[in-house]
Coordinates of C-alpha atoms and ligand atoms in Angstrom, one line a residue:
M1193 CA 133.4 61.5 124.8
M1194 CA 131.3 64.6 124.9
A1195 CA 128.3 64.5 122.6
D1196 CA 128.1 67.1 119.8
R1197 CA 126.2 70.1 121.2
V1198 CA 123.4 71.9 119.3
T1199 CA 121.9 75.2 120.4
I1200 CA 118.2 75.9 119.9
C1201 CA 117.2 79.6 119.7
E1202 CA 113.5 79.8 120.7
V1203 CA 111.7 82.4 118.6
G1204 CA 108.1 81.5 119.5
P1205 CA 107.3 84.6 121.6
R1206 CA 108.3 86.8 118.7
D1207 CA 108.1 85.0 115.4
G1208 CA 105.4 82.6 116.7
L1209 CA 103.1 85.4 117.9
Q1210 CA 103.8 88.4 115.6
N1211 CA 101.4 87.1 112.9
E1212 CA 98.5 86.3 115.2
P1213 CA 95.6 88.4 114.2
V1214 CA 94.1 88.5 117.7
L1215 CA 96.2 90.4 120.3
V1216 CA 97.7 88.0 122.9
A1217 CA 97.5 89.5 126.3
T1218 CA 100.8 90.6 127.9
P1219 CA 100.5 88.3 130.9
D1220 CA 100.0 85.3 128.5
K1221 CA 103.2 86.3 126.6
V1222 CA 105.0 86.6 129.9
K1223 CA 103.7 83.2 131.1
L1224 CA 104.8 81.6 127.8
I1225 CA 108.3 83.0 128.2
D1226 CA 108.5 81.9 131.8
L1227 CA 107.5 78.4 130.9
L1228 CA 110.1 78.3 128.1
S1229 CA 112.9 79.6 130.3
L1230 CA 112.3 76.7 132.7
S1231 CA 113.2 74.2 130.0
G1232 CA 117.0 74.8 129.6
L1233 CA 116.6 77.0 126.5
K1234 CA 119.3 79.6 126.8
Y1235 CA 118.1 82.0 124.1
I1236 CA 114.5 83.3 123.9
E1237 CA 113.5 85.9 121.3
T1238 CA 111.2 87.7 123.6
A1239 CA 109.8 90.7 121.7
S1240 CA 110.4 93.0 118.8
F1241 CA 110.7 96.8 118.8
V1242 CA 109.3 97.5 115.4
S1243 CA 106.6 100.0 114.4
P1244 CA 103.4 99.2 116.3
R1245 CA 101.5 100.3 113.2
W1246 CA 103.3 97.6 111.2
V1247 CA 103.0 94.8 113.8
P1248 CA 100.4 95.6 116.4
Q1249 CA 100.9 92.3 118.2
M1250 CA 104.5 93.3 119.2
A1251 CA 103.6 96.7 120.6
D1252 CA 103.9 95.6 124.3
G1253 CA 107.6 94.5 124.1
S1254 CA 108.7 96.8 126.9
D1255 CA 106.0 95.5 129.2
V1256 CA 106.8 91.9 128.4
L1257 CA 110.5 92.4 129.1
S1258 CA 109.8 94.2 132.4
R1259 CA 107.4 91.4 133.7
I1260 CA 109.2 88.2 132.8
E1261 CA 111.1 86.2 135.4
R1262 CA 114.7 86.6 134.4
R1263 CA 116.4 83.3 134.9
K1264 CA 120.2 83.2 135.2
G1265 CA 122.0 82.1 132.0
V1266 CA 119.0 82.9 129.7
V1267 CA 119.4 85.5 127.0
Y1268 CA 116.2 87.5 126.4
A1269 CA 116.6 88.9 122.9
A1270 CA 114.6 91.5 120.9
L1271 CA 114.2 92.2 117.2
T1272 CA 115.2 95.8 116.3
P1273 CA 114.8 97.4 112.8
N1274 CA 116.5 100.7 113.5
L1275 CA 118.1 102.9 116.2
K1276 CA 114.7 103.9 117.6
G1277 CA 113.9 100.2 118.2
Y1278 CA 117.4 99.5 119.5
E1279 CA 117.1 102.3 122.1
A1280 CA 113.7 100.9 123.3
A1281 CA 115.1 97.4 123.5
F1282 CA 118.1 98.6 125.5
A1283 CA 115.9 100.6 127.8
A1284 CA 113.8 97.4 128.4
R1285 CA 116.9 95.5 129.2
A1286 CA 117.0 93.1 126.3
G1287 CA 120.1 91.0 126.7
E1288 CA 120.7 90.8 122.9
V1289 CA 119.2 92.4 119.8
A1290 CA 118.6 90.9 116.4
V1291 CA 118.7 92.8 113.1
F1292 CA 117.0 91.4 110.1
A1293 CA 118.2 91.9 106.5
S1294 CA 116.8 90.3 103.4
A1295 CA 118.7 88.6 100.6
S1296 CA 116.0 89.8 98.2
E1297 CA 115.0 93.4 97.4
G1298 CA 111.2 92.7 97.2
F1299 CA 111.0 91.4 100.7
S1300 CA 113.3 94.1 102.1
Q1301 CA 110.9 96.7 100.7
R1302 CA 107.8 95.0 102.0
N1303 CA 109.2 94.1 105.4
V1304 CA 111.3 97.2 106.4
N1305 CA 110.2 99.7 103.8
C1306 CA 113.7 100.2 102.3
S1307 CA 116.3 98.6 100.1
I1308 CA 118.8 96.0 101.3
A1309 CA 121.6 98.6 101.3
E1310 CA 119.6 101.1 103.3
S1311 CA 118.7 98.5 105.8
L1312 CA 122.4 97.6 106.2
V1313 CA 123.1 101.3 107.0
R1314 CA 120.5 101.1 109.8
Y1315 CA 121.9 97.9 111.1
R1316 CA 125.4 99.3 111.2
E1317 CA 124.1 102.1 113.4
I1318 CA 122.5 99.5 115.7
C1319 CA 125.8 97.6 115.8
R1320 CA 127.7 100.7 116.8
A1321 CA 125.3 101.6 119.6
A1322 CA 125.2 98.0 120.8
E1323 CA 129.0 97.8 120.9
R1324 CA 129.0 101.0 123.0
D1325 CA 126.5 99.3 125.3
A1326 CA 128.1 95.9 125.3
I1327 CA 125.0 94.3 123.8
P1328 CA 125.6 91.4 121.4
V1329 CA 123.9 91.5 118.0
R1330 CA 122.5 88.7 116.0
G1331 CA 121.7 89.0 112.3
Y1332 CA 119.1 87.4 110.1
V1333 CA 119.1 86.9 106.3
S1334 CA 115.6 86.5 105.2
C1335 CA 114.5 84.8 102.0
A1336 CA 117.8 82.8 101.9
I1337 CA 116.1 80.3 99.5
A1338 CA 113.3 82.2 97.9
C1339 CA 111.3 85.4 98.1
P1340 CA 107.5 85.6 97.9
Y1341 CA 108.0 88.7 95.6
D1342 CA 111.2 88.0 93.7
G1343 CA 111.3 84.2 93.3
P1344 CA 114.4 82.1 93.9
T1345 CA 117.3 83.7 95.7
A1346 CA 120.9 83.3 94.5
P1347 CA 123.2 81.8 97.2
E1348 CA 125.7 84.6 96.3
S1349 CA 123.2 87.2 97.5
V1350 CA 122.8 85.5 100.8
R1351 CA 126.6 85.1 101.2
R1352 CA 127.0 88.9 100.6
V1353 CA 124.4 90.0 103.0
A1354 CA 125.6 87.5 105.7
Q1355 CA 129.2 88.8 105.3
S1356 CA 128.0 92.4 105.7
L1357 CA 126.2 91.5 108.9
L1358 CA 129.3 89.8 110.3
D1359 CA 131.6 92.6 109.2
M1360 CA 129.4 95.2 111.1
G1361 CA 129.7 93.1 114.3
C1362 CA 126.9 90.5 114.3
R1363 CA 128.1 87.6 116.4
E1364 CA 126.1 85.1 114.3
V1365 CA 123.9 85.1 111.3
S1366 CA 120.8 83.1 110.9
L1367 CA 119.9 82.1 107.4
A1368 CA 116.1 82.0 107.1
D1369 CA 113.9 80.1 104.7
T1370 CA 111.2 82.7 105.4
I1371 CA 108.5 81.0 103.3
G1372 CA 109.4 77.5 104.0
V1373 CA 110.1 76.2 100.5
A1374 CA 113.6 74.7 100.8
V1375 CA 114.5 71.2 100.0
P1376 CA 117.6 69.7 101.6
Q1377 CA 119.7 69.9 98.4
Q1378 CA 119.1 73.6 98.2
V1379 CA 120.2 74.0 101.8
E1380 CA 123.5 72.2 101.0
T1381 CA 124.0 74.3 97.9
L1382 CA 123.4 77.5 99.9
L1383 CA 125.7 76.4 102.7
A1384 CA 128.4 75.4 100.3
A1385 CA 128.4 79.0 98.9
V1386 CA 128.2 80.7 102.3
L1387 CA 130.8 78.6 104.1
K1388 CA 133.4 79.4 101.5
D1389 CA 134.3 82.5 103.4
I1390 CA 132.3 82.3 106.6
P1391 CA 133.1 79.9 109.5
V1392 CA 130.2 77.5 110.2
S1393 CA 130.3 78.5 113.9
A1394 CA 128.9 81.9 112.8
I1395 CA 125.9 80.4 111.0
A1396 CA 122.5 79.4 112.2
G1397 CA 119.5 78.0 110.4
H1398 CA 115.9 79.4 110.6
F1399 CA 113.3 77.2 108.9
H1400 CA 109.6 77.8 108.5
D1401 CA 107.7 74.6 108.0
T1402 CA 105.2 75.4 105.2
Q1403 CA 105.9 72.3 103.2
H1404 CA 106.8 70.1 106.1
R1405 CA 110.4 69.8 105.0
A1406 CA 112.0 71.9 107.7
L1407 CA 113.3 68.9 109.7
S1408 CA 115.0 67.3 106.6
C1409 CA 116.5 70.7 105.9
I1410 CA 117.8 70.9 109.4
G1411 CA 119.2 67.4 108.9
A1412 CA 121.0 68.7 105.8
A1413 CA 122.4 71.7 107.7
L1414 CA 123.6 69.5 110.5
R1415 CA 125.5 67.4 108.0
C1416 CA 127.1 70.6 106.8
G1417 CA 128.2 71.4 110.4
V1418 CA 125.6 74.0 111.4
R1419 CA 125.0 73.6 115.2
V1420 CA 122.5 76.5 115.9
F1421 CA 118.8 76.4 114.9
D1422 CA 115.9 78.7 115.5
S1423 CA 112.5 77.2 116.2
S1424 CA 109.1 78.1 117.6
V1425 CA 107.4 76.2 120.4
G1426 CA 104.2 74.5 119.1
G1427 CA 105.2 75.4 115.5
A1428 CA 103.5 78.8 115.8
G1429 CA 104.4 81.6 113.5
G1430 CA 104.7 83.3 110.2
C1431 CA 105.5 86.7 108.9
P1432 CA 102.8 89.3 108.1
F1433 CA 104.8 90.5 105.1
A1434 CA 105.6 87.1 103.6
P1435 CA 102.3 85.8 102.2
G1436 CA 102.1 82.0 102.5
A1437 CA 104.7 81.7 105.3
K1438 CA 103.5 79.3 107.8
G1439 CA 104.8 78.6 111.3
N1440 CA 108.4 78.0 112.2
V1441 CA 109.5 74.5 112.7
A1442 CA 108.3 73.4 116.1
T1443 CA 110.9 73.4 118.9
E1444 CA 109.7 70.0 120.3
Q1445 CA 110.2 68.5 116.8
V1446 CA 113.7 69.8 116.5
L1447 CA 114.5 68.7 120.0
Q1448 CA 113.2 65.2 119.2
L1449 CA 115.3 65.0 116.0
L1450 CA 118.4 66.1 117.9
L1451 CA 117.7 63.6 120.7
D1452 CA 117.2 60.8 118.1
E1453 CA 120.5 61.7 116.4
G1454 CA 122.4 61.8 119.7
Y1455 CA 123.1 65.5 120.0
E1456 CA 123.3 67.2 123.3
T1457 CA 121.0 70.3 123.9
G1458 CA 120.5 70.7 127.6
I1459 CA 116.8 71.2 127.0
D1460 CA 114.1 69.2 128.8
M1461 CA 111.4 67.8 126.4
D1462 CA 108.6 67.7 129.0
T1463 CA 109.0 71.3 129.9
V1464 CA 109.0 72.3 126.2
R1465 CA 105.8 70.2 125.8
N1466 CA 104.2 72.2 128.6
A1467 CA 105.0 75.4 126.9
S1468 CA 103.8 74.0 123.6
N1469 CA 100.4 73.0 125.1
F1470 CA 100.1 76.4 126.7
I1471 CA 100.6 78.3 123.4
K1472 CA 98.4 75.8 121.4
N1473 CA 95.6 76.4 123.9
L1474 CA 96.2 80.1 123.8
L1475 CA 96.0 80.2 120.0
G1476 CA 93.0 77.8 120.0
R1477 CA 94.8 75.1 118.2
R1478 CA 94.6 72.2 120.6
S1479 CA 97.3 69.5 120.2
Ligands
HMG940 P1 108.6 103.3 108.1 O1 107.2 103.6 108.1 O2 109.4 103.5 106.9 O3 109.3 104.1 109.3 O4 108.8 101.9 108.7 P2 109.7 105.6 109.5 O5 111.1 105.7 110.0 O6 109.3 106.4 108.3 O7 108.7 106.1 110.7 C1 107.3 106.1 110.6 C2 106.7 106.1 112.0 O8 107.1 104.8 112.6 C3 107.2 107.2 112.9 O9 106.2 107.5 113.8 C4 108.3 106.5 113.7 O10 108.5 107.1 114.9 C5 107.7 105.1 113.9 P3 105.2 108.8 113.5 O11 106.2 109.9 113.5 O12 104.6 108.6 112.2 O13 104.3 108.7 114.7 N1 108.8 104.1 114.1 C6 108.8 103.3 115.1 N2 108.0 103.1 116.2 C7 108.4 102.2 117.1 N3 109.5 101.4 117.0 C8 110.3 101.6 116.0 C9 110.0 102.5 115.0 N4 110.6 102.9 113.9 C10 109.8 103.9 113.3 N5 111.4 100.8 115.9 C11 110.0 100.2 109.9 C12 110.1 101.3 108.8 C13 111.3 99.4 109.8 C14 109.9 100.9 111.2 C15 108.8 99.3 109.6 O14 108.9 98.9 108.3 C16 108.7 98.1 110.5 O15 108.5 98.3 111.7 N6 109.0 96.9 110.0 C17 109.0 95.7 110.8 C18 108.4 94.6 110.1 C19 108.4 93.4 111.0 O16 108.5 93.4 112.2 N7 108.4 92.2 110.3 C20 108.4 90.9 111.0 C21 109.8 90.6 111.6 S1 111.0 90.0 110.4 C22 110.6 88.3 110.2 O17 109.6 87.9 110.7 C23 111.6 87.5 109.5 C24 112.5 86.6 110.5 O18 111.7 85.8 111.3 C25 113.4 85.8 109.7 C26 112.7 85.0 108.6 O19 111.9 84.1 108.8 O20 112.9 85.5 107.4 C27 113.3 87.5 111.4
MG941 MG1 110.9 83.8 110.7

């Protein structure tokens, strides 16, 4: 019998680094990505094409994408907030783009400087351009559990935004606990609401590990049938516009959980550990 397969989307080079106050040199970003792509990870969020005034750390996205060693079968994705970002990502040969909506108005305003509805108009434009260019689009729903500005999020708001993203052409929607406050029960409640209309194959989980409950939340999502999870090597990360948000759950921890539970991932632990040591040394947090 074939083991149940789980996909890990590595977001370290983007979500892991975007919040670092000290600029990471482009060659170090490239080295990190090249270490990661050796591991069997098939999806690496490599850069973001947002305003360099808003996120200076991500200003070298084009350079990063032009210098990485592109390994066959690996998707090098980029985060894009609007058409300007999309065009830059496409020109840099991003293999996929990700749009990022919020389930809460407060975070939408702080993160992309517009309402949820306005952001969805921009994302629809991106989806249209991407369809023309045959570039797949992934969607995020931030603050799927709670918002640092508006408090707890209603599962219905998450379901609505996720459905809009799928309707406009996103191939998958990643539900994000942006500030890392979820408990497993909330994940189950959220998924019960979302999965009423949306097939579980279109849903991914994105957990930040602020309260060290990300792994138990992933366990809950696995029990609900979710088979795609975002993580960040070394547990790096955070969002500059979500105060208190700590790092993403660490890729090596998610991998260990999946190995323990008998899931197939196609990812080599030692190679991920190498990349983890590299980023920890880089950021001055030795393992
Ligand atoms: P704005 O200031 O409203 O933009 O920002 P604007 O359209 O008014 O333009 C202002 C200036 O920015 C103009 O330049 C534009 O050209 C420029 P000027 O004429 O003044 O010289 N500009 C751009 N430059 C480069 N690339 C672009 C771009 N767009 C405009 N794409 C904007 C609106 C969306 C751009 C801004 O709010 C922004 O960049 N936000 C991004 C914030 C961000 O990156 N957040 C972190 C990622 S999301 C996240 O971490 C959550 C996630 O991990 C899931 C989770 O955990 O929840 C995904
Ligand atoms: Mg995130």
